[in-house]
Each structure stands twice: as structure tokens, then as C-alpha cells.
Coordinates of C-alpha atoms in Angstrom, one line a residue:
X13 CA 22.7 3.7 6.7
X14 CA 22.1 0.8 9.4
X15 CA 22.7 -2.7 8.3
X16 CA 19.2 -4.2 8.4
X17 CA 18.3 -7.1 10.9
X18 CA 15.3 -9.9 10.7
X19 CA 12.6 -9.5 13.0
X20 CA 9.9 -11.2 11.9
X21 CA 9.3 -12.2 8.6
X22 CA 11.0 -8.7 7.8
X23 CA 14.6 -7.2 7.5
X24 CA 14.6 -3.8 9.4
X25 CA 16.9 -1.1 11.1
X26 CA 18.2 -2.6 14.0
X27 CA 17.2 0.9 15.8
X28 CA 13.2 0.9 16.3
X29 CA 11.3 3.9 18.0
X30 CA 9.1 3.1 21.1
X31 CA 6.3 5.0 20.6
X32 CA 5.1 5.0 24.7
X33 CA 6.3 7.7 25.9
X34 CA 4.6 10.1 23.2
X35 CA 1.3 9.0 25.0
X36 CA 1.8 7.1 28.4
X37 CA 4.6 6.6 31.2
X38 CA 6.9 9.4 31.1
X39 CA 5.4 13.0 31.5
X40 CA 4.8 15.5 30.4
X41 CA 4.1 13.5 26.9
X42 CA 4.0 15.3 24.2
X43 CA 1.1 17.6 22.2
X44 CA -0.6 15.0 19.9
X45 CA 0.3 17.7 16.9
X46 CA 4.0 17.8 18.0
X47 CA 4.1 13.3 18.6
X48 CA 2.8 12.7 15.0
X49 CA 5.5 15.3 13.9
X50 CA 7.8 13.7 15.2
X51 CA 6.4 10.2 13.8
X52 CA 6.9 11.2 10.6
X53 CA 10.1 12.9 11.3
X54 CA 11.6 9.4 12.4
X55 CA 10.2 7.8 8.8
X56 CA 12.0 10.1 6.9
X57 CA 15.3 9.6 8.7
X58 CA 14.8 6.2 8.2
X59 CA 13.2 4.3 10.6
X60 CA 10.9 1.4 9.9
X61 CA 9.9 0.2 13.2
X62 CA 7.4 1.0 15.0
X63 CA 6.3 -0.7 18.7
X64 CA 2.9 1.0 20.1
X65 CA 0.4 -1.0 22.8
X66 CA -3.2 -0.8 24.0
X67 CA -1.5 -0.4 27.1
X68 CA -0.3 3.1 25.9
X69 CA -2.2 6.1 26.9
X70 CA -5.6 2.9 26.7
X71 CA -5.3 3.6 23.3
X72 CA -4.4 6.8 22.2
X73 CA -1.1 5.9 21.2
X74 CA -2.1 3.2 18.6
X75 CA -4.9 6.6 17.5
X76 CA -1.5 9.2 16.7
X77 CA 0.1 6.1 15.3
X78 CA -2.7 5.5 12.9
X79 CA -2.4 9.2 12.0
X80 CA 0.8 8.3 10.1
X81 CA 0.1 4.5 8.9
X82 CA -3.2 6.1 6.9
X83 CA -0.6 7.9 4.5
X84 CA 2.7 5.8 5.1
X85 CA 1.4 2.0 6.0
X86 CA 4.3 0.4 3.6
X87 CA 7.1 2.6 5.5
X88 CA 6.3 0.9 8.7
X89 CA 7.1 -2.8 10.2
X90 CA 3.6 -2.2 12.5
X91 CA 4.5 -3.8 16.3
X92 CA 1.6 -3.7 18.8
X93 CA 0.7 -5.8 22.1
X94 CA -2.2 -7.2 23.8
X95 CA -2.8 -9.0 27.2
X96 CA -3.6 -5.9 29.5
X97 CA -7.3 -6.0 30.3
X98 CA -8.6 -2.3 30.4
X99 CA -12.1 -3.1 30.6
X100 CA -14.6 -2.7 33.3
X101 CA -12.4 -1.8 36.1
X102 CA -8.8 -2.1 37.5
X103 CA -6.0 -2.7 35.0
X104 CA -5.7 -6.4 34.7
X105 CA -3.0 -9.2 32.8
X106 CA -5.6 -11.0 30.7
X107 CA -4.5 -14.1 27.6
X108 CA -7.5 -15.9 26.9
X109 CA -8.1 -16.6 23.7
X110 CA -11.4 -14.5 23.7
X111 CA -9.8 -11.4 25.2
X112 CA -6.5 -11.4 22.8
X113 CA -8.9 -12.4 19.8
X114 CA -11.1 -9.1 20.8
X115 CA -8.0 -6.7 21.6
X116 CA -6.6 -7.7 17.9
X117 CA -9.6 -6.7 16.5
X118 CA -9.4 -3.1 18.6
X119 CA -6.0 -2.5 17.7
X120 CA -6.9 -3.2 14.0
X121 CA -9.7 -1.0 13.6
X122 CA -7.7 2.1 16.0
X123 CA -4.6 1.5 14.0
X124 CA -6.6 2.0 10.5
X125 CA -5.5 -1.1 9.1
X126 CA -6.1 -5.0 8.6
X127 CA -2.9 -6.6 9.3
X128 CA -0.5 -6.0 12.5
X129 CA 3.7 -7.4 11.4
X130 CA 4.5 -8.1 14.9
X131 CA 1.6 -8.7 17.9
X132 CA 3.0 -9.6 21.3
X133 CA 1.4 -10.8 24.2
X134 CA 2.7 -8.0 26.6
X135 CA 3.0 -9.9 29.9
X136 CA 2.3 -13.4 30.8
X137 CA -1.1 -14.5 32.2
X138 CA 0.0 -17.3 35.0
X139 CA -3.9 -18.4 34.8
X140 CA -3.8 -19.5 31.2
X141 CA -1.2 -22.4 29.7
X142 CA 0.8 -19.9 27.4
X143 CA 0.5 -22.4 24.2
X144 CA -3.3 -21.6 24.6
X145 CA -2.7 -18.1 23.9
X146 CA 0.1 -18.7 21.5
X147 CA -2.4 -21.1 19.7
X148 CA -4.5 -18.3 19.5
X149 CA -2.3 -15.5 17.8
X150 CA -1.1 -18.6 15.6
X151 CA -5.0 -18.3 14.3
X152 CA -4.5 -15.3 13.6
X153 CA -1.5 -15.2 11.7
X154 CA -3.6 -18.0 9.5
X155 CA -6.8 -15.6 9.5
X156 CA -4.0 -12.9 8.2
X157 CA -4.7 -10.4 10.5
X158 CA -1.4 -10.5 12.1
X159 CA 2.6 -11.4 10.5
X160 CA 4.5 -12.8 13.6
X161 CA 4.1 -13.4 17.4
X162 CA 5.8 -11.9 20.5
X163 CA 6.3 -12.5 23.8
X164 CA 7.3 -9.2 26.4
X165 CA 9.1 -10.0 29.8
X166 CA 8.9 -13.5 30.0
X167 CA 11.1 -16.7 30.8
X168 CA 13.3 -18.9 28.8
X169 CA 11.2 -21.4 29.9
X170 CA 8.0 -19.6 28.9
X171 CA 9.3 -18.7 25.4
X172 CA 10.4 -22.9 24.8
X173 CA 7.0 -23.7 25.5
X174 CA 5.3 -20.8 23.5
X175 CA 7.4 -22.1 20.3
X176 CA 6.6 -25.3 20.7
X177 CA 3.0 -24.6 20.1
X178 CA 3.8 -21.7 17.2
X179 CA 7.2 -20.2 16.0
X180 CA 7.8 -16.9 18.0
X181 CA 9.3 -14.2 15.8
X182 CA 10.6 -12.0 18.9
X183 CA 10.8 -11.7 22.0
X184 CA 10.9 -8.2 24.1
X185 CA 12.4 -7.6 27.5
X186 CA 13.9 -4.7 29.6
X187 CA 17.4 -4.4 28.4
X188 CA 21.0 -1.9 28.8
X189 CA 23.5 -1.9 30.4
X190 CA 22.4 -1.2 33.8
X191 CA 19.3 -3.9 33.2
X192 CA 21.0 -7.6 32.7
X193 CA 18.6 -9.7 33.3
X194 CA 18.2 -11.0 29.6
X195 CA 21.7 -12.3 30.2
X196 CA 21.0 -15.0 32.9
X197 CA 18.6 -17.7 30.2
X198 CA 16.6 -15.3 27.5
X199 CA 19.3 -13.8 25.1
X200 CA 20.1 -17.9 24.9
X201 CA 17.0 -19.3 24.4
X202 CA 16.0 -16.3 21.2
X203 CA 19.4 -17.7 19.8
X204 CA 18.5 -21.3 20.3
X205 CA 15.1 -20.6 19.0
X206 CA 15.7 -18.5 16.3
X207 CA 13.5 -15.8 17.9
X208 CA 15.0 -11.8 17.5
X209 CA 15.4 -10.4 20.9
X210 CA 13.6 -6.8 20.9
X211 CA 15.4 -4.5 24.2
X212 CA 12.9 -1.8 25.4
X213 CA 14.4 0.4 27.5
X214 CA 17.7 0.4 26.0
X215 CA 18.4 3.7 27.5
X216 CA 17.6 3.0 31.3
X217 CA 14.3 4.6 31.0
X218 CA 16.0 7.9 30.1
X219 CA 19.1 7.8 32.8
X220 CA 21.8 6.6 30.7
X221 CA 20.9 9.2 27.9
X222 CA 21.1 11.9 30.9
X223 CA 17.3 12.7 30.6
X224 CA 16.6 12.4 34.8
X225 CA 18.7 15.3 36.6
X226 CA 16.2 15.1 39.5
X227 CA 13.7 12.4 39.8
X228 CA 11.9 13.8 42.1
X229 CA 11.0 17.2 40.4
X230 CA 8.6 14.3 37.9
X231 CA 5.8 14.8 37.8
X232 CA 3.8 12.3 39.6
X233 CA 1.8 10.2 37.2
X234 CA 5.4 9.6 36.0
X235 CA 6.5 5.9 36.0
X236 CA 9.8 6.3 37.3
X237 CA 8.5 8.1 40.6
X238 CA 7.7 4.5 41.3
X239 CA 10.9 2.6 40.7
X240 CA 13.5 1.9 42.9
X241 CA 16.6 3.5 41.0
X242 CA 15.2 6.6 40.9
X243 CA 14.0 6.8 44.7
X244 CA 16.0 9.1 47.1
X245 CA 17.5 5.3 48.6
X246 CA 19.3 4.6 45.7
X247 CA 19.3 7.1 43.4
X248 CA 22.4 9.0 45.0
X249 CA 24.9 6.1 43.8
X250 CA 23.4 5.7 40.6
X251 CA 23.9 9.5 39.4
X252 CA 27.5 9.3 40.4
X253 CA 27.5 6.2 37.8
X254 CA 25.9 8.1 35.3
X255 CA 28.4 10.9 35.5
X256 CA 31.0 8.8 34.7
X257 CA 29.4 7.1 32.0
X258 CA 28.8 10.5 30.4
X259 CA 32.4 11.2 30.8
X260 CA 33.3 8.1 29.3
X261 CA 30.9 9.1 26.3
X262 CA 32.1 12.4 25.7
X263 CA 35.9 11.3 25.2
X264 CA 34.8 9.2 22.7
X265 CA 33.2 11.7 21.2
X266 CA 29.8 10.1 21.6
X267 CA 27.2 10.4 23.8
X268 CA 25.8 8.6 26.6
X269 CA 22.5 7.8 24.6
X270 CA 24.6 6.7 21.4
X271 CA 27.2 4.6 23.7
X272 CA 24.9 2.7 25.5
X273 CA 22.7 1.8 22.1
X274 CA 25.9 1.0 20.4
X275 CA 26.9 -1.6 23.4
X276 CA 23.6 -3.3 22.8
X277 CA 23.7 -3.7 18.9
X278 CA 27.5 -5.1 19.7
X279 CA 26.1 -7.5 21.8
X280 CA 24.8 -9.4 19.1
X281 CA 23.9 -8.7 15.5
X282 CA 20.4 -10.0 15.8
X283 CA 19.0 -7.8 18.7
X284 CA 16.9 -4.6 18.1
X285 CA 16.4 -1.8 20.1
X286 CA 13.3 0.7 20.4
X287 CA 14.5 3.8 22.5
X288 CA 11.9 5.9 22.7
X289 CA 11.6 10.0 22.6
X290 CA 9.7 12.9 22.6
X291 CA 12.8 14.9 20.8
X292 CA 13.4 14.9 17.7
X293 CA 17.0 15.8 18.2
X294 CA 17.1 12.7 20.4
X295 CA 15.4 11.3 17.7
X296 CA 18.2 11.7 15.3
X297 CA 21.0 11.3 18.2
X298 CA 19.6 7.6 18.5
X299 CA 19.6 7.1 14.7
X300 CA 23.2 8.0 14.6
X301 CA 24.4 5.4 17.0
X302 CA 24.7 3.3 13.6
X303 CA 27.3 5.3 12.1
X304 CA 30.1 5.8 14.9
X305 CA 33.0 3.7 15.2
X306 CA 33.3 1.9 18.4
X307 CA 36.1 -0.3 20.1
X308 CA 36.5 -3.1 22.0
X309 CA 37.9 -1.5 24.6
X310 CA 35.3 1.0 25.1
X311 CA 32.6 -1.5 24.8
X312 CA 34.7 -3.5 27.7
X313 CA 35.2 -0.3 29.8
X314 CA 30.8 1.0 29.4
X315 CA 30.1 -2.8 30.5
X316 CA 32.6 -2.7 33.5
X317 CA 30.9 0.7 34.5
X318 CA 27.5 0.3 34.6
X319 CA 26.1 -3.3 35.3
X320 CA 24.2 -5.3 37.5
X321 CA 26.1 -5.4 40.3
X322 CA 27.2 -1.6 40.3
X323 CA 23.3 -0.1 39.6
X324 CA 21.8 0.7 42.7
X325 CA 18.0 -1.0 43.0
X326 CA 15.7 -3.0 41.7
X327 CA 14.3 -2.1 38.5
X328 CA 10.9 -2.6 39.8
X329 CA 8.7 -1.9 42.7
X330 CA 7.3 -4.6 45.0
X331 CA 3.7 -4.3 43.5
X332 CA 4.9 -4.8 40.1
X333 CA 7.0 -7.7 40.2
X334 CA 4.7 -10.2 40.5
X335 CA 3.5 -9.3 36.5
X336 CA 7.1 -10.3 35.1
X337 CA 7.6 -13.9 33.9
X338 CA 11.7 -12.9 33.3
X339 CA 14.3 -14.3 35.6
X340 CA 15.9 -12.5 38.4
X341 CA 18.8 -12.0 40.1
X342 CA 17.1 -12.1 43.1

């Protein structure tokens, strides 16, 4: 049994389920018979948290999440995100109070029920002041129709001025070991604040569970085909890395997706993490990470292995970066 952790207005397990990848992102996702098996598989291991988007799949993965909620709504702490525009053309960042007041609404009547625990603005929109669209989900919190705000991938400095418009129950960012950037002002600023931090990604988008052999046998609507670590440039050194962080697992008789979880939730005992899978077995692998004893020393030795300096790449391409509000090291 995981020791639970606030998020929100809610004590959870500290290991949440990403429910992307089931309809967007990584491919090939899953049969929509097999992703709501495997929904209900994680509630009855004993997972609480769940973090779905309109982003995902423009909507169909809030649609196999509702599936579940329609029998199991008081099993679930019920994360979603708005601030992607997917209307009348090209995707587009989009916070004005109009937009997130609609996209609530959307996600409300797709998920099949009439209050959201945790809604997060999913990337900062530099064209509106962020306390205007805090001050927005802070209406409705007050109209009930939502439990706690979130911010994903942006600053310190964004997130001070979010809560001084409206308390901010989390924040979510790219984190693991081979993605720091949390580390330079964020992690500080949630502990300041009194904000959970909430790492997507935990698992290096799949590398440092060994899920990517070959990145370039993906298929191509893939994300990853598009980011740096996994290109032919710099994917070479990185492999190498995650041989030896596999090694490092297996004489500790863990593995790679259970060490790299466990260095996270060491890291400090209010942070969550939301792998996500299309496995149940890595399903239950994830869930595990709770229960194996871990020392120092081998938290010491996983950070001194894969890191910022020794990852090869940028975690995103050119074309993305411009989206992300979260400090660099570059």
C-alpha cells in the first residue's frame, strides 16, 4: 500500500496513471476495448489518479475515461487540462477566460460528470496576463464545477503570480532523471507555495523503462520521432546510458521503470508521478515501485548516471519550444 500524498484538496497515491498515451502521442495506442480494460484494471490495483486532456486524441481520451467514471466516479481524483485551442483550424495555446470557461464545460459534459478535482491550464498563453485566466478557473471552483487549479510547464515566476491571484493546488512539468529542469526554480517555488508538484513523463517518455529499442522503426505520427533524444544525432549516446541504467536496475533487483519512479518519489515526499502505459503488466510494474526498498546509495549512483549533463539532446524540438513557460538550461 503507497503512503498517500495531498494534491489538491485530496490525499492520493503518490503514483497516478497518465491516461495519453491510450489515445494520443505514442503509437500504436491502444484498442479503445483493451484502454478502458486497462482503466479499470489500474482502479482495482489501487490507483486513484487519473490525468486525461482535451489535448488527448481532441477528445477521445476524456470519452474512454468517462466510460469508467459513469460506474466508478468516487474511485477517481478526476485531473483534466484546458488551454489548447482545437477549433476552426491549426492547433493553437489559447487562456481567455471565454475559451477556458467553454473547454470546462466540454470536458464536463465528455467526461459524464459535473465536477472536475484538478483542471490545469496546459501551457501558458503569453497573450493573456496569467492571473486573468487563473481568475477565471478560480470562478469556477466558486461555480463548483471544478476542485483545484493547475498550471503545466510553466515558470516559477509564472506560478508566483498565478497564486497570487488564486491558490494553485499543483503544478505539472516534464520530470526524471534525465529531464532536470524542475530543479533550477519550480520544485522551489511548489515548496514555497504550498503547490504539489505533478512529474509527467517520469519515465523519459518510455526510454528509461526500456520501451524504445529503435526510435526510428515508430511509427510516424509518434511524438518522439520529433524529439531530439531520440533522433539518429543523439540517440547513439543516450542508449548506451540506458544500458547501464538497466544494469544498475537489475542488480538491485528492480527495474529500470521502478528505479527511476522510486528516485522521483525520494526526491521529496510531496511530488506525484503519472507514468503512463498501455500494459497492464507495466501497469502493475509502476504500481510496485511503492513497495521496494531503496538506498541511498543507489538513489546517489541512478542520479550520477543519467542527468542533465550526461543525456544527449534537447528534450524538445525547435518548433515546440517556444510553447514552454519552464526554465532552461539553455
Amino acid at each position: 500500500m503507497q503512503a498517500e500524498r495531498r494534491l489538491g484538496n485530496q490525499l492520493v497515491p503518490p503514483v497516478g496513471l497518465g491516461c495519453m498515451c491510450l489515445s494520443h502521442g505514442y503509437f500504436p495506442v491502444p484498442d479503445p476495448a483493451e484502454g478502458l480494460k486497462l482503466l479499470h484494471a489500474a482502479l482495482d490495483m489501487g490507483y486513484r489518479h487519473f490525468d486525461t486532456a482535451r489535448l488527448y486524441g481532441m477528445g477521445k481520451n476524456e470519452e474512454l475515461v468517462a466510460n469508467v467514471l459513469r460506474d466508478r466516479r468516487d474511485d477517481v481524483f478526476l485531473a483534466s487540462k484546458c488551454g489548447f485551442n482545437m477549433e476552426g483550424g491549426p492547433r493553437r495555446i489559447d487562456c481567455r477566460p471565454d475559451t477556458i470557461k467553454r473547454a470546462v464545460d466540454t470536458s464536463l459534459r465528455t467526461l459524464g460528470v459535473d465536477h472536475i478535482d484538478l483542471y490545469y491550464l496546459h501551457r501558458r498563453d503569453f497573450d493573456v496576463p496569467i492571473e486573468e485566466s487563473v481568475g477565471t478557473l478560480g470562478d469556477l471552483i466558486a461555480a463548483g464545477k471544478i476542485g483545484g487549479i493547475g498550471l503545466s510547464e510553466m515558470s516559477a515566476e509564472t506560478l508566483r503570480k498565478a497564486a497570487k491571484e488564486h491558490p494553485i493546488a499543483a503544478m505539472q512539468s516534464e520530470y526524471s532523471l534525465w529531464t532536470r529542469n524542475p530543479e533550477i526554480a519550480v520544485l522551489d517555488a511548489c515548496k514555497e507555495l504550498g503547490t504539489a508538484f505533478v512529474a509527467f513523463s517520469p519515465l523519459g517518455r518510455g526510454a528509461l523503462a526500456g520501451a524504445v529499442s529503435n526510435p526510428a522503426a515508430l511509427p510516424d505520427p509518434d511524438m518522439r520521432k520529433t524529439q531530439p533524444r531520440f533522433s539518429e544525432d543523439h540517440w547513439p549516446a543516450n542508449k548506451k546510458l540506458l544500458a547501464e541504467f538497466a544494469a544498475l536496475a537489475k542488480d538491485h533487483d528492480m527495474t529500470p521503470a521502478q528505479l527511476a519512479l522510486a528516485w522521483l518519489l525520494a526526491a521529496d515526499d510531496t511530488l506525484h508521478v503519472i507514468p503512463g502505459t498501455g500494459s497492464i503488466a507495466h501497469l502493475q510494474e509502476n504500481w510496485q515501485t511503492g513497495g521496494k526498498p531503496i538506498t541511498d546509495d543507489l538513489l546517489k549512483a541512478a542520479d550520477a548516471l543519467i542527468n542533465q549533463q550526461s543525456v544527449s539532446g534537447h528534450r524538445y524540438p525547435v518548433s515546440t519550444r517556444p510553447e514552454i513557460d519552464t526554465e532552461d538550461f539553455e
